[in-house]
Amino acid sequence: MHPLLKMILQRIALGLFTLFAISLVVFLAVELLPGDLAEQILGQSATPETVAAFRAELGLNMPAHVRYLDWLVGIVQGDFGRSLANNREIAELISVRLGNTLFLACYAAAIAVPLSISLGLLAALLRGGIFDRVINIVTLSSVSFPEYFVAYILLLFLSVRMSMFPSIADFGSEASLLEMMYRTFLPALTLVLVVTAHMMRMTRTAIVNLLAQPYIEMARLKGASPARIIVRHALPNALAPIINVVALNLAYLITGVVIVEVVFVYPGLGQLMVDSVASRDIPVVQATCLVFAGVYILLNLVADILSIATNPRLLHGR
Amino acid sequence: MKIGVLKDAPKTAILGLVIILIYAVLGIFAGQIAPHGETEIVGMEFEQWGGEFLLGTDNLGRDMLSRLIYGARNSVGIALATTALAFSIGSVLGLLAATLGGWVDQFLSRFVDMLIAIPALLFALLLLTIFGTGIVNMIGVIAVLEMTRVFRLTRAVAMNVVVMDYVQAARLRGEGLWWQIRAEILPNIAAPLVAEFGLRFCFVFLAVSALSFLGLGIQPPTADWGSMVRANAALITFGDITPLLPAAAIAVLTISINFVVDWVLHCASGLKD
């Protein structure tokens, strides 16, 4: 088998195993409850009979490993069970909201990734200069801001003071793409500002480290133009770290989205999760947690595979 | 010696130290400095700035300035306690893993790997659903999650020291485990750990304020910056910047700490410009 293919298959197996481990953690965490789910929900005042009936309804009479397998098989078939709060199908609750959250994350990523990579490259080329220093201070500060601080500042200036964008990012079911992009511009911009700083810093570091390598010195000495050095010599080797940074930050987007969705009242998965935590709707929290973790692992997996596949040393055999 | 070090420090680091000092004084003497009580209702809701209430009043008619000052005690204090807890667990486990090696190391490392595979905020939300929201639960949950990062760093830096000849010598002459850790290893890994404490504090502080903002952390009526932003957020739609003040207080503190940590790391790595 080609070594590249073997490596990729290994990574996929590892990703599946991690997902399995997480499903186990998410399931077992509930077992830590003092008493069990039925007692927790019905409270102290419930009679033993009601607790027993409810327990039977939730299937809590069966041993934990049977319930775990049931739960897992259900999820693989797209059945997440029912919400405790409103008895609706969780799969149905999640599917629409996951779409919304992914839309927002992709929207932010489409702006943030090209922006931060080009700014990072620029900072690396002009390092030590005034541009580099300004970028350094700006990024260090924006890493230290709570997400909702950025969100509310944008809200205050762009929405309230200048009324350029709506402050509530809720769109109906039949909004056009352009309308959706306009309505979700502020949450997307918040996410862009939050992740760009980190991505840019890491891109800059990756390139600066590479530029110190002997083979870059060699290229410079033989008279290659700066643009050629960057594009032909440095970039192929810098791709792997840059891809990893991008994936790490996209994964961060997935969790950062929780706060931003709450600020802008965006009907996404994060908002659903926070509401469910507050009302202790455990099955919904488990399901959203698993879906988020799945997306997170998938992103990391894609990054892993891409960085292996673009590594020049692995592409050309010995 | 100490003064000499400070004289060479960059301006950003000095600014950071001064700001941290101001926060500490405000937090410790909050009761004396604040013009009104923490939960005392002193006026109408959402009063304007100026006059009796320098920064106006909040959504229940409590003095905003006083609550901001008390917030320095509550928010920072809770974040500090959480960081200290995360640090004691993480560094002790990390040192044990590095010194003992073998199956202890394997077990602890794999356990931490598993915790790190799940995004921290998601895991915190899951655990808070199970154990219920509240200050003690939040401190425990965040401490356990942040412990994993401290563990990894401590283990990594301690590993480099454990293989040194002087540690081997101490082991051969029969010193106990605790003595090896305290007298031989710890002094040599103190510098990166101190810098890490600053960075971890920033992460913990932001995590605590995020959870409080979501209404799942520090609960009212305790004055806390994260939940103060949420409680007064309605004012933003009227173009008032008051709700941004607590968020700014958080941002200024984390930036200052970052400045100082940057400088400490710079000194510790022995780099000169």
Coordinates of C-alpha atoms in Angstrom, one line a residue:
Chain A
M1 CA 0.0 0.0 0.0
H2 CA 1.2 3.5 -0.7
P3 CA 2.6 5.0 2.6
L4 CA 0.4 8.1 2.1
L5 CA -2.8 6.1 1.9
K6 CA -1.8 4.0 4.9
M7 CA -1.2 7.1 7.0
I8 CA -4.5 8.6 5.9
L9 CA -6.4 5.4 6.9
Q10 CA -4.6 5.4 10.2
R11 CA -5.8 8.9 10.9
I12 CA -9.4 8.1 10.0
A13 CA -9.3 5.1 12.3
L14 CA -7.9 7.2 15.1
G15 CA -10.6 9.8 14.5
L16 CA -13.4 7.2 14.7
F17 CA -11.8 5.8 17.9
T18 CA -11.8 9.3 19.5
L19 CA -15.4 9.8 18.5
F20 CA -16.3 6.5 20.2
A21 CA -14.3 7.5 23.3
I22 CA -16.2 10.8 23.5
S23 CA -19.6 9.2 23.1
L24 CA -18.6 7.0 26.0
V25 CA -17.6 10.0 28.1
V26 CA -20.8 11.9 27.2
F27 CA -22.9 8.9 28.1
L28 CA -21.0 7.9 31.3
A29 CA -21.0 11.5 32.6
V30 CA -24.7 11.2 33.2
E31 CA -24.1 8.1 35.2
L32 CA -22.2 10.3 37.7
L33 CA -25.5 11.9 38.7
P34 CA -26.4 11.4 42.4
G35 CA -29.4 9.1 42.1
D36 CA -30.5 8.9 38.5
L37 CA -32.1 10.9 35.8
A38 CA -35.7 10.1 36.9
E39 CA -35.1 11.2 40.5
Q40 CA -33.3 14.3 39.3
I41 CA -36.1 15.4 37.0
L42 CA -39.1 14.6 39.2
G43 CA -37.5 16.0 42.3
Q44 CA -37.8 15.2 46.0
S45 CA -41.6 15.3 46.2
A46 CA -42.3 12.6 43.7
T47 CA -43.8 9.3 44.9
P48 CA -41.8 6.1 44.4
E49 CA -44.5 4.9 42.0
T50 CA -44.1 7.9 39.6
V51 CA -40.3 7.6 39.8
A52 CA -40.6 3.9 38.9
A53 CA -43.0 4.6 36.0
F54 CA -40.8 7.4 34.7
R55 CA -37.7 5.2 35.0
A56 CA -39.4 2.5 32.9
E57 CA -40.4 5.1 30.3
L58 CA -36.8 6.3 30.0
G59 CA -35.5 2.8 29.9
L60 CA -33.4 3.2 33.1
N61 CA -34.3 -0.2 34.4
M62 CA -31.8 -1.8 32.0
P63 CA -28.1 -2.0 32.8
A64 CA -25.8 0.8 31.6
H65 CA -24.0 -1.0 28.8
V66 CA -27.3 -2.1 27.2
R67 CA -28.6 1.5 27.4
Y68 CA -25.3 2.8 25.9
L69 CA -25.5 0.4 23.0
D70 CA -29.2 1.4 22.4
W71 CA -28.3 5.0 22.5
L72 CA -25.3 4.6 20.2
V73 CA -27.2 2.5 17.6
G74 CA -30.0 5.0 17.7
I75 CA -27.6 7.9 17.0
V76 CA -26.0 6.1 14.1
Q77 CA -29.4 5.7 12.6
G78 CA -30.2 9.4 13.2
D79 CA -32.4 8.9 16.2
F80 CA -31.2 11.0 19.2
G81 CA -34.3 10.3 21.4
R82 CA -36.7 12.9 22.7
S83 CA -36.2 16.1 24.6
L84 CA -37.2 16.1 28.2
A85 CA -38.4 19.7 28.1
N86 CA -40.9 19.5 25.2
N87 CA -40.9 15.9 24.2
R88 CA -39.9 16.7 20.6
E89 CA -37.6 14.6 18.5
I90 CA -34.0 15.8 19.2
A91 CA -32.9 15.0 15.7
E92 CA -35.5 17.3 14.3
L93 CA -34.5 20.1 16.8
I94 CA -30.8 19.7 15.9
S95 CA -30.9 19.4 12.1
V96 CA -32.2 22.9 11.4
R97 CA -30.0 24.6 14.0
L98 CA -26.9 22.7 13.0
G99 CA -27.4 24.0 9.4
N100 CA -27.7 27.6 10.8
T101 CA -24.6 27.2 12.9
L102 CA -22.5 25.7 10.1
F103 CA -23.7 28.6 7.8
L104 CA -22.4 31.1 10.3
A105 CA -19.1 29.3 10.9
C106 CA -18.5 28.9 7.1
Y107 CA -19.4 32.5 6.5
A108 CA -16.9 33.6 9.1
A109 CA -14.2 31.2 7.9
A110 CA -14.6 32.4 4.3
I111 CA -13.6 35.9 5.4
A112 CA -11.2 35.0 8.2
V113 CA -8.9 32.4 6.5
P114 CA -7.8 34.4 3.5
L115 CA -7.5 37.6 5.5
S116 CA -5.4 36.2 8.3
I117 CA -3.1 34.2 6.0
S118 CA -2.3 37.2 3.8
L119 CA -1.9 39.5 6.8
G120 CA 0.3 36.9 8.5
L121 CA 2.5 36.6 5.4
L122 CA 2.8 40.3 5.2
A123 CA 3.8 40.6 8.8
A124 CA 6.4 37.9 8.3
L125 CA 7.9 39.7 5.3
L126 CA 7.9 43.1 7.0
R127 CA 9.0 41.7 10.4
G128 CA 10.5 44.2 12.8
G129 CA 8.8 47.1 11.0
I130 CA 6.1 49.3 12.2
F131 CA 3.3 47.2 10.5
D132 CA 4.6 44.1 12.3
R133 CA 4.6 45.8 15.7
V134 CA 1.2 47.3 15.3
I135 CA -0.2 43.9 14.3
N136 CA 1.5 42.3 17.3
I137 CA -0.1 44.6 19.8
V138 CA -3.5 44.5 18.1
T139 CA -3.5 40.7 18.0
L140 CA -2.3 40.3 21.6
S141 CA -5.1 42.6 22.7
S142 CA -7.8 40.9 20.7
V143 CA -6.8 37.5 22.0
S144 CA -7.5 38.9 25.5
F145 CA -11.0 40.2 24.8
P146 CA -14.0 38.2 25.9
E147 CA -16.0 37.3 22.7
Y148 CA -19.1 39.1 23.9
F149 CA -17.1 42.3 24.4
V150 CA -16.2 42.3 20.7
A151 CA -19.8 41.4 19.8
Y152 CA -21.3 44.2 21.9
I153 CA -18.9 46.8 20.6
L154 CA -19.8 45.9 17.0
L155 CA -23.5 45.9 18.0
L156 CA -23.2 49.3 19.6
F157 CA -21.4 51.1 16.8
L158 CA -22.5 49.3 13.6
S159 CA -26.0 48.5 14.5
V160 CA -27.3 51.0 17.1
R161 CA -25.2 54.2 16.4
M162 CA -24.9 53.9 12.6
S163 CA -27.8 51.5 12.0
M164 CA -26.1 49.7 9.2
F165 CA -26.9 46.2 10.2
P166 CA -29.7 44.5 12.2
S167 CA -28.9 43.7 15.8
I168 CA -30.8 40.5 15.9
A169 CA -29.6 37.9 13.5
D170 CA -32.8 35.9 13.1
F171 CA -34.0 35.3 9.5
G172 CA -37.1 33.6 8.4
S173 CA -37.1 30.3 6.7
E174 CA -37.3 31.7 3.2
A175 CA -34.7 34.4 3.2
S176 CA -32.4 34.6 0.1
L177 CA -28.7 34.0 0.5
L178 CA -27.9 37.7 0.2
E179 CA -30.5 38.5 2.8
M180 CA -29.1 35.8 5.1
M181 CA -25.6 37.2 4.7
Y182 CA -26.7 40.7 5.4
R183 CA -28.6 39.7 8.5
T184 CA -25.8 37.5 9.9
F185 CA -23.0 40.0 9.1
L186 CA -22.4 41.2 12.6
P187 CA -22.1 37.7 14.3
A188 CA -19.9 36.6 11.4
L189 CA -17.7 39.7 11.8
T190 CA -17.4 39.1 15.5
L191 CA -16.1 35.6 14.9
V192 CA -13.8 36.8 12.2
L193 CA -12.2 39.3 14.6
V194 CA -11.9 36.7 17.3
V195 CA -10.1 34.0 15.2
T196 CA -8.1 36.2 12.8
A197 CA -5.7 37.4 15.5
H198 CA -4.6 33.9 16.5
M199 CA -4.4 32.5 13.0
M200 CA -2.4 35.5 11.8
R201 CA 0.1 35.2 14.7
M202 CA 0.6 31.5 14.0
T203 CA 1.0 32.0 10.2
R204 CA 3.6 34.7 10.9
T205 CA 5.5 32.4 13.3
A206 CA 5.5 29.5 10.8
I207 CA 6.8 31.6 8.0
V208 CA 9.4 33.4 10.2
N209 CA 10.8 30.0 11.4
L210 CA 11.1 28.8 7.8
L211 CA 12.8 31.9 6.5
A212 CA 15.7 31.2 8.9
Q213 CA 16.3 27.8 7.3
P214 CA 19.6 27.3 5.3
Y215 CA 17.8 26.4 2.1
I216 CA 16.0 29.7 2.0
E217 CA 19.4 31.5 2.6
M218 CA 20.6 29.4 -0.4
A219 CA 17.7 30.5 -2.6
R220 CA 18.4 34.1 -1.6
L221 CA 22.1 33.8 -2.4
K222 CA 21.5 32.4 -5.8
G223 CA 19.5 35.4 -6.6
A224 CA 15.8 34.3 -6.5
S225 CA 13.3 37.1 -6.2
P226 CA 11.6 37.6 -2.8
A227 CA 8.2 36.7 -4.2
R228 CA 9.7 33.5 -5.7
I229 CA 11.4 32.6 -2.4
I230 CA 8.1 32.9 -0.6
V231 CA 5.8 31.2 -3.1
R232 CA 8.1 28.4 -4.4
H233 CA 10.5 27.7 -1.5
A234 CA 8.8 28.7 1.8
L235 CA 5.1 28.2 1.2
P236 CA 5.1 24.5 0.4
N237 CA 6.8 23.7 3.7
A238 CA 4.7 26.2 5.6
L239 CA 1.4 24.7 4.4
A240 CA 1.3 22.0 7.0
P241 CA 1.5 24.2 10.1
I242 CA -0.8 26.8 8.4
I243 CA -3.4 24.2 7.7
N244 CA -3.2 23.0 11.3
V245 CA -3.7 26.5 12.6
V246 CA -6.6 27.1 10.3
A247 CA -8.3 23.8 11.4
L248 CA -7.6 24.6 15.1
N249 CA -9.3 27.9 14.8
L250 CA -12.2 26.6 12.8
A251 CA -12.7 24.1 15.6
Y252 CA -12.5 27.1 17.9
L253 CA -15.2 28.8 15.8
I254 CA -17.5 25.9 16.6
T255 CA -17.3 26.6 20.4
G256 CA -16.9 30.4 20.1
V257 CA -20.2 30.4 18.2
V258 CA -22.0 29.5 21.4
I259 CA -21.5 33.0 22.9
V260 CA -22.0 34.9 19.7
E261 CA -25.3 33.1 19.0
V262 CA -26.5 34.1 22.5
V263 CA -25.5 37.8 22.0
F264 CA -27.2 38.0 18.6
V265 CA -30.1 35.7 19.4
Y266 CA -29.2 33.5 16.4
P267 CA -31.2 30.3 16.2
G268 CA -28.2 28.0 16.1
L269 CA -27.0 24.9 17.9
G270 CA -25.1 26.9 20.6
Q271 CA -28.2 28.7 21.7
L272 CA -30.0 25.4 21.9
M273 CA -27.3 23.9 24.0
V274 CA -27.2 26.9 26.5
D275 CA -31.0 26.8 26.8
S276 CA -30.9 23.1 27.5
V277 CA -28.1 23.4 30.1
A278 CA -30.1 26.0 31.9
S279 CA -33.2 23.8 31.9
R280 CA -31.1 20.6 32.5
D281 CA -32.5 18.9 29.5
I282 CA -29.8 16.2 29.6
P283 CA -30.6 14.2 26.4
V284 CA -30.5 17.4 24.3
V285 CA -27.2 18.5 25.9
Q286 CA -25.7 15.0 25.3
A287 CA -26.8 15.1 21.6
T288 CA -25.6 18.7 20.9
C289 CA -22.3 17.9 22.7
L290 CA -21.8 14.8 20.5
V291 CA -22.6 16.7 17.3
F292 CA -20.2 19.6 18.2
A293 CA -17.5 17.1 19.1
G294 CA -18.1 15.2 15.9
V295 CA -17.7 18.4 13.8
Y296 CA -14.6 19.3 15.9
I297 CA -13.0 15.9 15.3
L298 CA -13.9 15.9 11.6
L299 CA -12.2 19.3 11.2
N300 CA -9.1 18.1 12.9
L301 CA -9.1 14.9 10.8
V302 CA -9.4 16.9 7.5
A303 CA -6.5 19.1 8.7
D304 CA -4.4 16.1 9.6
I305 CA -5.0 14.5 6.2
L306 CA -4.4 17.8 4.3
S307 CA -1.2 18.5 6.0
I308 CA 0.1 15.0 5.3
A309 CA -1.1 15.2 1.7
T310 CA 0.6 18.6 1.1
N311 CA 3.9 17.7 2.7
P312 CA 6.4 17.8 -0.1
R313 CA 8.6 15.3 1.7
L314 CA 5.9 12.7 1.8
L315 CA 4.5 13.4 -1.7
H316 CA 7.7 12.4 -3.5
G317 CA 9.0 9.0 -2.5
R318 CA 12.7 8.5 -1.7
Chain B
M1 CA 18.4 43.4 42.2
K2 CA 14.7 43.5 42.0
I3 CA 14.7 47.2 41.2
G4 CA 17.3 46.7 38.5
V5 CA 15.2 44.1 36.8
L6 CA 12.2 46.4 36.8
K7 CA 14.2 49.2 35.3
D8 CA 15.0 47.1 32.3
A9 CA 11.4 46.0 31.8
P10 CA 9.6 47.2 28.7
K11 CA 7.0 49.9 29.2
T12 CA 4.2 47.5 28.4
A13 CA 5.2 45.2 31.2
I14 CA 5.4 48.1 33.7
L15 CA 2.0 49.4 32.6
G16 CA 0.7 45.8 33.1
L17 CA 2.1 45.5 36.6
V18 CA 0.7 48.9 37.6
I19 CA -2.8 47.9 36.3
I20 CA -2.7 44.5 38.0
L21 CA -1.7 46.3 41.3
I22 CA -4.7 48.7 40.9
Y23 CA -7.1 45.8 40.4
A24 CA -5.6 44.0 43.5
V25 CA -6.1 47.1 45.7
L26 CA -9.7 47.6 44.4
G27 CA -10.5 44.0 45.0
I28 CA -9.0 43.8 48.5
F29 CA -10.4 47.1 49.8
A30 CA -13.7 47.0 47.8
G31 CA -15.7 47.4 51.0
Q32 CA -13.9 50.7 51.9
I33 CA -13.6 52.1 48.4
A34 CA -17.0 51.5 46.9
P35 CA -19.5 54.3 47.6
H36 CA -22.5 51.9 48.0
G37 CA -23.1 48.3 49.0
E38 CA -22.7 45.4 46.7
T39 CA -26.4 44.4 46.5
E40 CA -27.9 47.6 47.9
I41 CA -30.7 49.1 45.8
V42 CA -30.0 52.9 45.9
G43 CA -32.0 54.4 43.1
M44 CA -34.2 54.0 40.0
E45 CA -33.3 51.4 37.3
F46 CA -30.9 52.5 34.6
E47 CA -30.1 56.0 35.9
Q48 CA -27.9 58.3 33.9
W49 CA -24.2 58.8 34.5
G50 CA -23.1 61.7 36.8
G51 CA -24.6 63.2 39.9
E52 CA -24.8 60.8 42.9
F53 CA -24.1 57.7 40.8
L54 CA -20.9 58.3 38.9
L55 CA -21.7 55.5 36.3
G56 CA -25.4 55.4 36.8
T57 CA -27.4 52.4 38.1
D58 CA -28.0 48.9 36.8
N59 CA -31.2 47.0 35.8
L60 CA -32.3 46.8 39.5
G61 CA -31.2 50.3 40.6
R62 CA -27.9 49.3 42.2
D63 CA -24.9 51.6 41.9
M64 CA -22.9 50.5 38.8
L65 CA -19.5 51.8 40.1
S66 CA -19.8 50.0 43.4
R67 CA -20.7 46.8 41.6
L68 CA -17.8 47.2 39.3
I69 CA -15.5 47.5 42.3
Y70 CA -17.0 44.5 44.1
G71 CA -16.7 42.7 40.8
A72 CA -12.9 43.0 41.1
R73 CA -13.1 41.0 44.3
N74 CA -15.6 38.4 43.2
S75 CA -14.7 37.7 39.5
V76 CA -11.0 37.9 39.9
G77 CA -11.1 36.1 43.3
I78 CA -13.1 33.2 41.9
A79 CA -10.9 33.0 38.8
L80 CA -7.8 33.1 41.0
A81 CA -9.1 30.3 43.2
T82 CA -10.0 28.2 40.1
T83 CA -6.5 28.7 38.6
A84 CA -4.8 27.8 41.9
L85 CA -6.8 24.6 42.1
A86 CA -6.2 23.7 38.5
F87 CA -2.5 24.4 39.1
S88 CA -2.1 22.4 42.2
I89 CA -3.8 19.3 40.6
G90 CA -2.1 19.7 37.3
S91 CA 1.4 20.3 38.4
V92 CA 1.4 17.6 41.1
L93 CA 0.0 15.0 38.7
G94 CA 2.5 16.2 36.0
L95 CA 5.4 15.9 38.4
L96 CA 4.3 12.5 39.5
A97 CA 3.9 11.3 35.9
A98 CA 7.4 12.6 35.0
T99 CA 9.2 11.3 38.1
L100 CA 7.5 7.9 38.4
G101 CA 7.1 7.1 34.7
G102 CA 5.8 3.7 33.8
W103 CA 2.1 2.9 34.1
V104 CA 1.3 6.0 36.2
D105 CA 2.6 8.2 33.4
Q106 CA 0.7 6.1 30.8
F107 CA -2.6 6.2 32.7
L108 CA -2.5 9.9 33.5
S109 CA -1.4 10.9 30.1
R110 CA -4.1 8.9 28.3
F111 CA -6.7 10.3 30.7
V112 CA -5.6 13.8 29.9
D113 CA -5.6 13.1 26.2
M114 CA -9.2 12.0 26.4
L115 CA -10.2 15.2 28.3
I116 CA -8.4 17.4 25.8
A117 CA -10.1 15.8 22.8
I118 CA -13.4 17.5 23.7
P119 CA -13.6 21.3 23.3
A120 CA -13.4 22.7 26.9
L121 CA -16.5 24.9 26.7
L122 CA -18.6 22.0 25.5
F123 CA -17.4 19.7 28.2
A124 CA -17.9 22.4 30.8
L125 CA -21.5 22.8 29.7
L126 CA -22.1 19.1 29.8
L127 CA -20.7 18.7 33.3
L128 CA -22.6 21.8 34.5
T129 CA -25.9 20.2 33.2
I130 CA -25.2 17.1 35.2
F131 CA -24.0 18.7 38.5
G132 CA -26.1 21.7 38.2
T133 CA -25.0 25.3 37.9
G134 CA -23.4 27.3 40.7
I135 CA -20.1 28.7 41.8
V136 CA -18.6 25.6 43.5
N137 CA -19.5 23.4 40.6
M138 CA -18.2 25.8 38.1
I139 CA -14.9 26.2 39.9
G140 CA -14.5 22.4 40.0
V141 CA -15.4 21.8 36.4
I142 CA -13.1 24.6 35.0
A143 CA -10.3 23.5 37.3
V144 CA -10.4 19.9 36.1
L145 CA -10.5 21.0 32.4
E146 CA -7.7 23.5 32.8
M147 CA -5.7 21.1 34.9
T148 CA -5.1 19.1 31.7
R149 CA -3.1 21.9 30.1
V150 CA -1.0 22.4 33.2
F151 CA -0.4 18.7 33.4
R152 CA 1.0 18.6 29.9
L153 CA 3.3 21.5 30.4
T154 CA 4.6 20.4 33.8
R155 CA 5.2 16.8 32.6
A156 CA 7.0 18.1 29.5
V157 CA 9.4 20.4 31.3
A158 CA 9.9 18.0 34.2
M159 CA 10.8 15.2 31.8
N160 CA 13.8 17.2 30.7
V161 CA 15.0 17.7 34.2
V162 CA 14.3 14.1 35.5
V163 CA 17.0 12.7 33.2
M164 CA 19.7 15.0 34.5
D165 CA 22.6 13.5 36.4
Y166 CA 21.9 15.3 39.6
V167 CA 18.4 13.9 39.8
Q168 CA 19.7 10.4 39.2
A169 CA 22.3 11.0 41.9
A170 CA 19.6 12.1 44.4
R171 CA 17.6 9.0 43.5
L172 CA 20.7 6.7 43.9
R173 CA 21.6 8.1 47.3
G174 CA 18.1 7.1 48.4
E175 CA 16.2 10.4 48.6
G176 CA 12.4 10.1 48.8
L177 CA 10.1 10.9 46.0
W178 CA 8.9 14.1 47.6
W179 CA 12.4 15.4 48.2
Q180 CA 13.4 14.7 44.6
I181 CA 10.4 16.7 43.4
R182 CA 10.8 19.6 45.8
A183 CA 14.5 20.1 46.0
E184 CA 15.8 18.8 42.6
I185 CA 13.1 19.2 40.0
L186 CA 10.8 22.1 41.1
P187 CA 13.4 24.8 41.3
N188 CA 14.5 24.1 37.8
I189 CA 11.0 24.3 36.2
A190 CA 9.7 27.2 38.3
A191 CA 10.1 29.9 35.6
P192 CA 8.0 28.3 32.8
L193 CA 5.4 27.4 35.5
V194 CA 5.1 31.0 36.7
A195 CA 4.5 32.2 33.2
E196 CA 2.0 29.4 32.6
F197 CA 0.2 30.5 35.7
G198 CA -0.4 33.9 34.2
L199 CA -1.6 32.5 30.9
R200 CA -3.8 29.9 32.6
F201 CA -5.3 32.7 34.8
C202 CA -6.3 34.6 31.6
F203 CA -8.0 31.5 30.1
V204 CA -9.7 30.6 33.3
F205 CA -10.8 34.2 33.8
L206 CA -12.3 34.4 30.3
A207 CA -14.0 31.0 30.8
V208 CA -15.5 31.9 34.1
S209 CA -16.8 35.2 32.7
A210 CA -18.1 33.4 29.6
L211 CA -20.1 31.0 31.7
S212 CA -21.3 33.7 34.0
F213 CA -22.3 35.7 30.9
L214 CA -24.4 32.7 29.8
G215 CA -26.0 32.7 33.2
L216 CA -24.4 29.3 34.2
G217 CA -21.6 30.5 36.4
I218 CA -21.6 33.1 39.2
Q219 CA -25.2 33.8 40.1
P220 CA -26.9 37.0 41.0
P221 CA -27.0 39.0 43.3
T222 CA -23.2 38.5 43.5
A223 CA -21.6 41.3 41.6
D224 CA -19.7 39.7 38.7
W225 CA -18.4 41.3 35.5
G226 CA -19.6 38.5 33.2
S227 CA -23.2 38.4 34.5
M228 CA -23.3 42.2 34.8
V229 CA -22.8 42.5 31.0
R230 CA -25.7 40.1 30.4
A231 CA -28.0 41.8 32.9
N232 CA -27.6 45.2 31.5
A233 CA -27.2 44.3 27.8
A234 CA -30.6 45.8 27.0
L235 CA -29.1 49.3 27.4
I236 CA -26.9 48.7 24.4
T237 CA -29.8 49.0 22.0
F238 CA -30.3 52.5 23.3
G239 CA -26.7 53.4 22.5
D240 CA -25.5 53.4 26.1
I241 CA -22.0 52.1 26.7
T242 CA -22.5 51.2 30.4
P243 CA -22.9 47.4 29.8
L244 CA -19.5 47.4 28.1
L245 CA -17.7 48.7 31.2
P246 CA -17.5 45.3 33.0
A247 CA -16.4 43.6 29.7
A248 CA -13.7 46.3 29.3
A249 CA -12.6 45.7 32.9
I250 CA -12.1 42.0 32.0
A251 CA -10.2 42.9 28.8
V252 CA -7.9 45.4 30.4
L253 CA -6.9 42.9 33.1
T254 CA -6.2 40.1 30.7
I255 CA -4.2 42.4 28.4
S256 CA -2.1 43.6 31.3
I257 CA -1.4 40.0 32.4
N258 CA -0.4 39.1 28.9
F259 CA 2.0 42.0 28.7
V260 CA 3.7 40.9 32.0
V261 CA 3.7 37.2 30.9
D262 CA 5.3 38.2 27.6
W263 CA 8.1 39.9 29.5
V264 CA 8.6 37.1 32.0
L265 CA 8.8 34.5 29.2
H266 CA 11.3 36.8 27.4
C267 CA 13.5 37.0 30.6
A268 CA 13.2 33.3 31.3
S269 CA 14.2 32.3 27.8
G270 CA 17.4 34.4 28.2
L271 CA 16.9 36.2 24.9
K272 CA 18.3 39.6 24.5
D273 CA 17.3 41.9 21.7

